[in-house]
């Protein structure tokens, strides 16, 4: 997976300073952060996708006039479930790259998985990384470049699970301290495998736990899919009409 000259990793935490990779993002790491999401994230002027801002005079200018690292990918994910826990439950997830971005998408949770909100949240993260992984083509000079990935989520279950609890789960064979099987362990295992692939290629993946009101776009994508409705105009991809025929394999 390729690198680019604006991967200013010194402005964030390194991939590994402890026994395990650091996966929970702390916005205080970033020198531009002053309490606002927009301090760190800006939209690419070409595609509308969100990227991490950098204090560099040679980086690309974002839509708000500040500089962004085109290799600093920012993705928002969320899951939604109607009638959670009931026999007629229906769950979906949304992945948001930026307003009007072709990369925005949403899916229904496959029927061979429990239709719950937590399952949908993990699926969203898996699908986001899987699609990004398929787009990263180091052998193709026109392929996408990425040097770090920041995933925004309002789910403490997802963020704490994959950034904190996962290490103990793996050591214990995905069993809790009470020797019970970790709920949704296969999905967490799949997400962990995807993240390790990025990490082994020197691309850190961080999860940023935000309040629900700061994750409305991914939430809207998930809910519109769950209800069978078209997403709001600003969230639609120009390729939306093809999404029902598109599958991301091996989820």
PDB file of C-alpha atoms in Angstrom:
ATOM      1  CA  UNK A   1       0.000   0.000   0.000  1.00  0.00           C
ATOM      2  CA  UNK A   2       1.538   3.284  -1.103  1.00  0.00           C
ATOM      3  CA  UNK A   3       2.815   6.226   0.879  1.00  0.00           C
ATOM      4  CA  UNK A   4       2.738   9.941   0.148  1.00  0.00           C
ATOM      5  CA  UNK A   5       4.882  12.915   1.123  1.00  0.00           C
ATOM      6  CA  UNK A   6       2.220  14.485   3.367  1.00  0.00           C
ATOM      7  CA  UNK A   7       1.883  11.546   5.749  1.00  0.00           C
ATOM      8  CA  UNK A   8       2.858  13.662   8.728  1.00  0.00           C
ATOM      9  CA  UNK A   9       2.612  10.897  11.278  1.00  0.00           C
ATOM     10  CA  UNK A  10       4.524  13.031  13.743  1.00  0.00           C
ATOM     11  CA  UNK A  11       1.284  14.985  14.161  1.00  0.00           C
ATOM     12  CA  UNK A  12      -0.497  11.923  15.512  1.00  0.00           C
ATOM     13  CA  UNK A  13       0.503   8.914  17.537  1.00  0.00           C
ATOM     14  CA  UNK A  14       2.790   6.351  15.853  1.00  0.00           C
ATOM     15  CA  UNK A  15       1.380   2.989  14.862  1.00  0.00           C
ATOM     16  CA  UNK A  16       2.892   1.121  17.782  1.00  0.00           C
ATOM     17  CA  UNK A  17       4.358   2.567  20.953  1.00  0.00           C
ATOM     18  CA  UNK A  18       3.003  -0.169  23.224  1.00  0.00           C
ATOM     19  CA  UNK A  19       2.630  -3.931  23.012  1.00  0.00           C
ATOM     20  CA  UNK A  20      -0.412  -3.547  20.764  1.00  0.00           C
ATOM     21  CA  UNK A  21      -1.258  -1.027  18.030  1.00  0.00           C
ATOM     22  CA  UNK A  22      -3.008   2.122  19.216  1.00  0.00           C
ATOM     23  CA  UNK A  23      -6.517   2.079  17.775  1.00  0.00           C
ATOM     24  CA  UNK A  24      -8.498   4.632  19.772  1.00  0.00           C
ATOM     25  CA  UNK A  25      -8.025   8.153  18.433  1.00  0.00           C
ATOM     26  CA  UNK A  26      -7.545  11.081  20.782  1.00  0.00           C
ATOM     27  CA  UNK A  27      -8.131  14.401  18.968  1.00  0.00           C
ATOM     28  CA  UNK A  28      -5.766  16.114  21.404  1.00  0.00           C
ATOM     29  CA  UNK A  29      -2.926  14.424  19.516  1.00  0.00           C
ATOM     30  CA  UNK A  30      -3.540  16.709  16.554  1.00  0.00           C
ATOM     31  CA  UNK A  31      -1.851  20.135  16.669  1.00  0.00           C
ATOM     32  CA  UNK A  32      -4.775  21.851  14.904  1.00  0.00           C
ATOM     33  CA  UNK A  33      -7.435  20.584  17.304  1.00  0.00           C
ATOM     34  CA  UNK A  34      -9.201  23.306  19.260  1.00  0.00           C
ATOM     35  CA  UNK A  35     -12.339  21.486  20.348  1.00  0.00           C
ATOM     36  CA  UNK A  36     -14.114  21.226  16.986  1.00  0.00           C
ATOM     37  CA  UNK A  37     -14.407  18.318  14.562  1.00  0.00           C
ATOM     38  CA  UNK A  38     -13.723  20.725  11.685  1.00  0.00           C
ATOM     39  CA  UNK A  39     -10.335  21.564  13.220  1.00  0.00           C
ATOM     40  CA  UNK A  40      -9.097  18.150  12.138  1.00  0.00           C
ATOM     41  CA  UNK A  41     -11.203  17.144   9.136  1.00  0.00           C
ATOM     42  CA  UNK A  42     -11.661  18.909   5.802  1.00  0.00           C
ATOM     43  CA  UNK A  43     -13.271  17.997   2.477  1.00  0.00           C
ATOM     44  CA  UNK A  44     -11.232  17.218  -0.619  1.00  0.00           C
ATOM     45  CA  UNK A  45     -11.976  19.858  -3.274  1.00  0.00           C
ATOM     46  CA  UNK A  46     -11.989  17.268  -6.037  1.00  0.00           C
ATOM     47  CA  UNK A  47     -14.180  14.464  -4.705  1.00  0.00           C
ATOM     48  CA  UNK A  48     -15.780  15.826  -1.531  1.00  0.00           C
ATOM     49  CA  UNK A  49     -14.373  12.990   0.579  1.00  0.00           C
ATOM     50  CA  UNK A  50     -13.194  13.900   4.077  1.00  0.00           C
ATOM     51  CA  UNK A  51      -9.489  13.949   4.850  1.00  0.00           C
ATOM     52  CA  UNK A  52      -7.281  14.731   7.852  1.00  0.00           C
ATOM     53  CA  UNK A  53      -5.998  18.299   7.971  1.00  0.00           C
ATOM     54  CA  UNK A  54      -2.270  18.954   8.297  1.00  0.00           C
ATOM     55  CA  UNK A  55      -0.224  22.074   9.125  1.00  0.00           C
ATOM     56  CA  UNK A  56       1.679  21.973   5.844  1.00  0.00           C
ATOM     57  CA  UNK A  57       2.006  24.691   3.229  1.00  0.00           C
ATOM     58  CA  UNK A  58       2.551  22.163   0.444  1.00  0.00           C
ATOM     59  CA  UNK A  59      -0.496  19.963   1.103  1.00  0.00           C
ATOM     60  CA  UNK A  60      -3.741  20.150  -0.898  1.00  0.00           C
ATOM     61  CA  UNK A  61      -6.087  23.011  -0.014  1.00  0.00           C
ATOM     62  CA  UNK A  62      -9.427  21.797   1.367  1.00  0.00           C
ATOM     63  CA  UNK A  63     -12.820  23.314   0.564  1.00  0.00           C
ATOM     64  CA  UNK A  64     -12.602  25.464   3.703  1.00  0.00           C
ATOM     65  CA  UNK A  65      -9.233  26.857   2.629  1.00  0.00           C
ATOM     66  CA  UNK A  66      -7.099  24.822   5.018  1.00  0.00           C
ATOM     67  CA  UNK A  67      -4.620  22.098   4.100  1.00  0.00           C
ATOM     68  CA  UNK A  68      -5.420  18.396   4.026  1.00  0.00           C
ATOM     69  CA  UNK A  69      -3.440  15.190   3.688  1.00  0.00           C
ATOM     70  CA  UNK A  70      -5.015  13.345   0.750  1.00  0.00           C
ATOM     71  CA  UNK A  71      -3.721  10.106   2.256  1.00  0.00           C
ATOM     72  CA  UNK A  72      -5.422  10.729   5.606  1.00  0.00           C
ATOM     73  CA  UNK A  73      -8.738   8.968   4.999  1.00  0.00           C
ATOM     74  CA  UNK A  74     -11.704   9.882   7.237  1.00  0.00           C
ATOM     75  CA  UNK A  75     -14.779   7.629   7.286  1.00  0.00           C
ATOM     76  CA  UNK A  76     -17.930   7.762   9.416  1.00  0.00           C
ATOM     77  CA  UNK A  77     -19.804   4.529  10.142  1.00  0.00           C
ATOM     78  CA  UNK A  78     -23.045   3.666  11.884  1.00  0.00           C
ATOM     79  CA  UNK A  79     -25.644   0.940  12.220  1.00  0.00           C
ATOM     80  CA  UNK A  80     -29.398   1.033  12.672  1.00  0.00           C
ATOM     81  CA  UNK A  81     -31.998  -1.533  13.630  1.00  0.00           C
ATOM     82  CA  UNK A  82     -35.777  -1.458  13.560  1.00  0.00           C
ATOM     83  CA  UNK A  83     -37.561  -3.591  16.162  1.00  0.00           C
ATOM     84  CA  UNK A  84     -34.252  -4.536  17.759  1.00  0.00           C
ATOM     85  CA  UNK A  85     -34.513  -7.914  19.504  1.00  0.00           C
ATOM     86  CA  UNK A  86     -37.848  -8.773  17.886  1.00  0.00           C
ATOM     87  CA  UNK A  87     -38.558 -11.549  15.341  1.00  0.00           C
ATOM     88  CA  UNK A  88     -39.223  -8.978  12.610  1.00  0.00           C
ATOM     89  CA  UNK A  89     -36.065  -6.953  13.294  1.00  0.00           C
ATOM     90  CA  UNK A  90     -34.296  -5.389  10.310  1.00  0.00           C
ATOM     91  CA  UNK A  91     -30.781  -3.939  10.504  1.00  0.00           C
ATOM     92  CA  UNK A  92     -28.664  -1.870   8.137  1.00  0.00           C
ATOM     93  CA  UNK A  93     -25.424   0.085   8.172  1.00  0.00           C
ATOM     94  CA  UNK A  94     -24.093   3.228   6.543  1.00  0.00           C
ATOM     95  CA  UNK A  95     -20.604   4.335   5.524  1.00  0.00           C
ATOM     96  CA  UNK A  96     -20.022   8.038   4.899  1.00  0.00           C
ATOM     97  CA  UNK A  97     -16.902   9.469   3.248  1.00  0.00           C
ATOM     98  CA  UNK A  98     -18.099  12.987   2.540  1.00  0.00           C
ATOM     99  CA  UNK A  99     -20.926  15.054   1.135  1.00  0.00           C
ATOM    100  CA  UNK A 100     -21.675  13.879  -2.398  1.00  0.00           C
ATOM    101  CA  UNK A 101     -18.787  11.385  -2.348  1.00  0.00           C
ATOM    102  CA  UNK A 102     -19.037   8.405  -4.693  1.00  0.00           C
ATOM    103  CA  UNK A 103     -17.766   6.274  -1.805  1.00  0.00           C
ATOM    104  CA  UNK A 104     -20.865   6.729   0.375  1.00  0.00           C
ATOM    105  CA  UNK A 105     -22.893   3.545   0.668  1.00  0.00           C
ATOM    106  CA  UNK A 106     -25.298   1.591   2.842  1.00  0.00           C
ATOM    107  CA  UNK A 107     -26.322  -2.056   3.070  1.00  0.00           C
ATOM    108  CA  UNK A 108     -28.767  -4.354   4.822  1.00  0.00           C
ATOM    109  CA  UNK A 109     -27.130  -6.707   7.335  1.00  0.00           C
ATOM    110  CA  UNK A 110     -27.004 -10.162   5.676  1.00  0.00           C
ATOM    111  CA  UNK A 111     -29.743 -12.560   6.704  1.00  0.00           C
ATOM    112  CA  UNK A 112     -27.247 -15.067   8.123  1.00  0.00           C
ATOM    113  CA  UNK A 113     -26.352 -12.618  10.899  1.00  0.00           C
ATOM    114  CA  UNK A 114     -28.530 -11.443  13.804  1.00  0.00           C
ATOM    115  CA  UNK A 115     -30.287  -8.187  12.822  1.00  0.00           C
ATOM    116  CA  UNK A 116     -29.187  -6.115  15.807  1.00  0.00           C
ATOM    117  CA  UNK A 117     -27.838  -2.611  16.184  1.00  0.00           C
ATOM    118  CA  UNK A 118     -24.478  -3.840  17.463  1.00  0.00           C
ATOM    119  CA  UNK A 119     -24.030  -6.271  14.583  1.00  0.00           C
ATOM    120  CA  UNK A 120     -24.830  -3.470  12.139  1.00  0.00           C
ATOM    121  CA  UNK A 121     -22.242  -1.196  13.758  1.00  0.00           C
ATOM    122  CA  UNK A 122     -19.480  -3.789  13.407  1.00  0.00           C
ATOM    123  CA  UNK A 123     -20.551  -4.569   9.844  1.00  0.00           C
ATOM    124  CA  UNK A 124     -20.251  -0.881   8.976  1.00  0.00           C
ATOM    125  CA  UNK A 125     -16.623  -0.803  10.103  1.00  0.00           C
ATOM    126  CA  UNK A 126     -15.792  -4.062   8.322  1.00  0.00           C
ATOM    127  CA  UNK A 127     -17.414  -2.923   5.092  1.00  0.00           C
ATOM    128  CA  UNK A 128     -15.668   0.460   5.203  1.00  0.00           C
ATOM    129  CA  UNK A 129     -12.220  -1.095   5.596  1.00  0.00           C
ATOM    130  CA  UNK A 130     -12.875  -3.896   3.128  1.00  0.00           C
ATOM    131  CA  UNK A 131     -13.925  -1.470   0.413  1.00  0.00           C
ATOM    132  CA  UNK A 132     -10.957   0.773   1.152  1.00  0.00           C
ATOM    133  CA  UNK A 133      -8.628  -2.218   1.079  1.00  0.00           C
ATOM    134  CA  UNK A 134      -9.900  -3.184  -2.381  1.00  0.00           C
ATOM    135  CA  UNK A 135      -9.318   0.373  -3.617  1.00  0.00           C
ATOM    136  CA  UNK A 136      -5.702   0.548  -2.427  1.00  0.00           C
ATOM    137  CA  UNK A 137      -3.666  -0.649  -5.393  1.00  0.00           C
ATOM    138  CA  UNK A 138       0.066  -0.142  -4.781  1.00  0.00           C
ATOM    139  CA  UNK A 139       0.904  -1.469  -8.244  1.00  0.00           C
ATOM    140  CA  UNK A 140      -1.330   1.117  -9.923  1.00  0.00           C
ATOM    141  CA  UNK A 141       0.095   4.685 -10.112  1.00  0.00           C
ATOM    142  CA  UNK A 142      -3.462   5.978 -10.392  1.00  0.00           C
ATOM    143  CA  UNK A 143      -4.649   3.957  -7.406  1.00  0.00           C
ATOM    144  CA  UNK A 144      -5.742   5.557  -4.160  1.00  0.00           C
ATOM    145  CA  UNK A 145      -3.052   6.537  -1.708  1.00  0.00           C
ATOM    146  CA  UNK A 146      -3.571   6.097   2.026  1.00  0.00           C
ATOM    147  CA  UNK A 147      -1.210   6.449   4.947  1.00  0.00           C
ATOM    148  CA  UNK A 148      -3.702   6.546   7.836  1.00  0.00           C
ATOM    149  CA  UNK A 149      -7.394   5.888   8.348  1.00  0.00           C
ATOM    150  CA  UNK A 150      -9.628   7.632  10.885  1.00  0.00           C
ATOM    151  CA  UNK A 151     -13.032   6.020  11.478  1.00  0.00           C
ATOM    152  CA  UNK A 152     -15.692   8.063  13.250  1.00  0.00           C
ATOM    153  CA  UNK A 153     -18.312   6.167  15.259  1.00  0.00           C
ATOM    154  CA  UNK A 154     -20.800   6.966  18.012  1.00  0.00           C
ATOM    155  CA  UNK A 155     -20.752   3.363  19.249  1.00  0.00           C
ATOM    156  CA  UNK A 156     -18.754   2.834  22.440  1.00  0.00           C
ATOM    157  CA  UNK A 157     -19.443  -0.888  21.978  1.00  0.00           C
ATOM    158  CA  UNK A 158     -17.588  -0.911  18.663  1.00  0.00           C
ATOM    159  CA  UNK A 159     -14.785   1.476  19.568  1.00  0.00           C
ATOM    160  CA  UNK A 160     -13.955  -0.031  22.955  1.00  0.00           C
ATOM    161  CA  UNK A 161     -14.352  -3.550  21.642  1.00  0.00           C
ATOM    162  CA  UNK A 162     -11.843  -3.206  18.801  1.00  0.00           C
ATOM    163  CA  UNK A 163      -9.403  -0.830  20.511  1.00  0.00           C
ATOM    164  CA  UNK A 164      -9.352  -2.069  24.120  1.00  0.00           C
ATOM    165  CA  UNK A 165     -11.072  -5.394  24.764  1.00  0.00           C
ATOM    166  CA  UNK A 166      -9.899  -7.177  21.622  1.00  0.00           C
ATOM    167  CA  UNK A 167      -6.447  -7.929  23.020  1.00  0.00           C
ATOM    168  CA  UNK A 168      -7.794  -9.823  26.059  1.00  0.00           C
ATOM    169  CA  UNK A 169     -10.415 -11.556  23.944  1.00  0.00           C
ATOM    170  CA  UNK A 170      -7.776 -12.887  21.565  1.00  0.00           C
ATOM    171  CA  UNK A 171      -5.595 -14.152  24.395  1.00  0.00           C
ATOM    172  CA  UNK A 172      -8.587 -15.891  25.992  1.00  0.00           C
ATOM    173  CA  UNK A 173      -9.903 -17.464  22.796  1.00  0.00           C
ATOM    174  CA  UNK A 174     -12.679 -14.869  22.542  1.00  0.00           C
ATOM    175  CA  UNK A 175     -14.043 -15.735  25.951  1.00  0.00           C
ATOM    176  CA  UNK A 176     -14.893 -13.361  28.763  1.00  0.00           C
ATOM    177  CA  UNK A 177     -13.552 -13.484  32.314  1.00  0.00           C
ATOM    178  CA  UNK A 178     -16.619 -15.600  33.121  1.00  0.00           C
ATOM    179  CA  UNK A 179     -15.590 -18.094  30.392  1.00  0.00           C
ATOM    180  CA  UNK A 180     -18.513 -17.109  28.209  1.00  0.00           C
ATOM    181  CA  UNK A 181     -18.154 -16.659  24.462  1.00  0.00           C
ATOM    182  CA  UNK A 182     -17.778 -13.012  23.463  1.00  0.00           C
ATOM    183  CA  UNK A 183     -20.899 -11.820  21.688  1.00  0.00           C
ATOM    184  CA  UNK A 184     -20.317 -11.198  17.974  1.00  0.00           C
ATOM    185  CA  UNK A 185     -16.783 -12.514  18.320  1.00  0.00           C
ATOM    186  CA  UNK A 186     -16.518 -13.659  14.701  1.00  0.00           C
ATOM    187  CA  UNK A 187     -17.287 -10.154  13.466  1.00  0.00           C
ATOM    188  CA  UNK A 188     -14.760  -8.608  15.847  1.00  0.00           C
ATOM    189  CA  UNK A 189     -12.222 -11.185  14.681  1.00  0.00           C
ATOM    190  CA  UNK A 190     -12.855 -10.251  11.047  1.00  0.00           C
ATOM    191  CA  UNK A 191     -12.521  -6.547  11.820  1.00  0.00           C
ATOM    192  CA  UNK A 192      -9.306  -7.178  13.738  1.00  0.00           C
ATOM    193  CA  UNK A 193      -7.859  -9.124  10.797  1.00  0.00           C
ATOM    194  CA  UNK A 194      -8.618  -6.265   8.435  1.00  0.00           C
ATOM    195  CA  UNK A 195      -7.042  -3.742  10.769  1.00  0.00           C
ATOM    196  CA  UNK A 196      -3.934  -5.880  11.186  1.00  0.00           C
ATOM    197  CA  UNK A 197      -3.529  -5.972   7.410  1.00  0.00           C
ATOM    198  CA  UNK A 198      -3.479  -2.182   7.319  1.00  0.00           C
ATOM    199  CA  UNK A 199      -1.205  -1.983  10.361  1.00  0.00           C
ATOM    200  CA  UNK A 200       1.294  -4.454   8.903  1.00  0.00           C
ATOM    201  CA  UNK A 201       1.479  -2.198   5.848  1.00  0.00           C
ATOM    202  CA  UNK A 202       2.279   0.766   8.125  1.00  0.00           C
ATOM    203  CA  UNK A 203      -1.167   2.305   7.776  1.00  0.00           C
ATOM    204  CA  UNK A 204      -2.657   2.954  11.228  1.00  0.00           C
ATOM    205  CA  UNK A 205      -6.423   2.669  11.613  1.00  0.00           C
ATOM    206  CA  UNK A 206      -7.898   4.724  14.441  1.00  0.00           C
ATOM    207  CA  UNK A 207     -11.445   4.789  15.798  1.00  0.00           C
ATOM    208  CA  UNK A 208     -12.729   8.133  17.011  1.00  0.00           C
ATOM    209  CA  UNK A 209     -15.637   7.823  19.449  1.00  0.00           C
ATOM    210  CA  UNK A 210     -17.901  10.839  18.955  1.00  0.00           C
ATOM    211  CA  UNK A 211     -21.278  11.883  20.266  1.00  0.00           C
ATOM    212  CA  UNK A 212     -24.274  10.822  18.232  1.00  0.00           C
ATOM    213  CA  UNK A 213     -24.984  14.330  16.972  1.00  0.00           C
ATOM    214  CA  UNK A 214     -21.569  14.325  15.277  1.00  0.00           C
ATOM    215  CA  UNK A 215     -22.318  11.168  13.302  1.00  0.00           C
ATOM    216  CA  UNK A 216     -25.610  12.111  11.671  1.00  0.00           C
ATOM    217  CA  UNK A 217     -24.563  11.395   8.080  1.00  0.00           C
ATOM    218  CA  UNK A 218     -23.691   7.726   8.581  1.00  0.00           C
ATOM    219  CA  UNK A 219     -26.771   7.370  10.781  1.00  0.00           C
ATOM    220  CA  UNK A 220     -28.972   8.806   8.023  1.00  0.00           C
ATOM    221  CA  UNK A 221     -27.481   6.420   5.462  1.00  0.00           C
ATOM    222  CA  UNK A 222     -28.102   3.419   7.723  1.00  0.00           C
ATOM    223  CA  UNK A 223     -31.654   4.451   8.587  1.00  0.00           C
ATOM    224  CA  UNK A 224     -32.657   5.240   5.018  1.00  0.00           C
ATOM    225  CA  UNK A 225     -31.433   1.818   3.895  1.00  0.00           C
ATOM    226  CA  UNK A 226     -33.197   0.112   6.788  1.00  0.00           C
ATOM    227  CA  UNK A 227     -36.464   1.850   5.874  1.00  0.00           C
ATOM    228  CA  UNK A 228     -36.026   1.291   2.142  1.00  0.00           C
ATOM    229  CA  UNK A 229     -35.863   5.019   1.418  1.00  0.00           C
ATOM    230  CA  UNK A 230     -33.515   7.172  -0.636  1.00  0.00           C
ATOM    231  CA  UNK A 231     -30.868   8.876   1.520  1.00  0.00           C
ATOM    232  CA  UNK A 232     -30.828  12.674   1.852  1.00  0.00           C
ATOM    233  CA  UNK A 233     -29.500  14.446  -1.231  1.00  0.00           C
ATOM    234  CA  UNK A 234     -26.144  15.457   0.246  1.00  0.00           C
ATOM    235  CA  UNK A 235     -25.375  11.866   1.225  1.00  0.00           C
ATOM    236  CA  UNK A 236     -26.162  10.247  -2.099  1.00  0.00           C
ATOM    237  CA  UNK A 237     -23.454   8.752  -4.226  1.00  0.00           C
ATOM    238  CA  UNK A 238     -23.676   9.181  -7.981  1.00  0.00           C
ATOM    239  CA  UNK A 239     -23.383   5.406  -8.102  1.00  0.00           C
ATOM    240  CA  UNK A 240     -26.212   4.813  -5.631  1.00  0.00           C
ATOM    241  CA  UNK A 241     -28.452   3.187  -8.206  1.00  0.00           C
ATOM    242  CA  UNK A 242     -25.919   0.373  -8.612  1.00  0.00           C
ATOM    243  CA  UNK A 243     -25.497  -0.384  -4.932  1.00  0.00           C
ATOM    244  CA  UNK A 244     -28.205  -3.012  -4.706  1.00  0.00           C
ATOM    245  CA  UNK A 245     -26.227  -5.156  -7.161  1.00  0.00           C
ATOM    246  CA  UNK A 246     -22.894  -4.638  -5.460  1.00  0.00           C
ATOM    247  CA  UNK A 247     -21.526  -6.941  -2.779  1.00  0.00           C
ATOM    248  CA  UNK A 248     -18.447  -6.746  -0.654  1.00  0.00           C
ATOM    249  CA  UNK A 249     -17.369 -10.364  -0.327  1.00  0.00           C
ATOM    250  CA  UNK A 250     -15.962 -12.145   2.695  1.00  0.00           C
ATOM    251  CA  UNK A 251     -17.617  -9.982   5.329  1.00  0.00           C
TER     252      UNK A 251
END
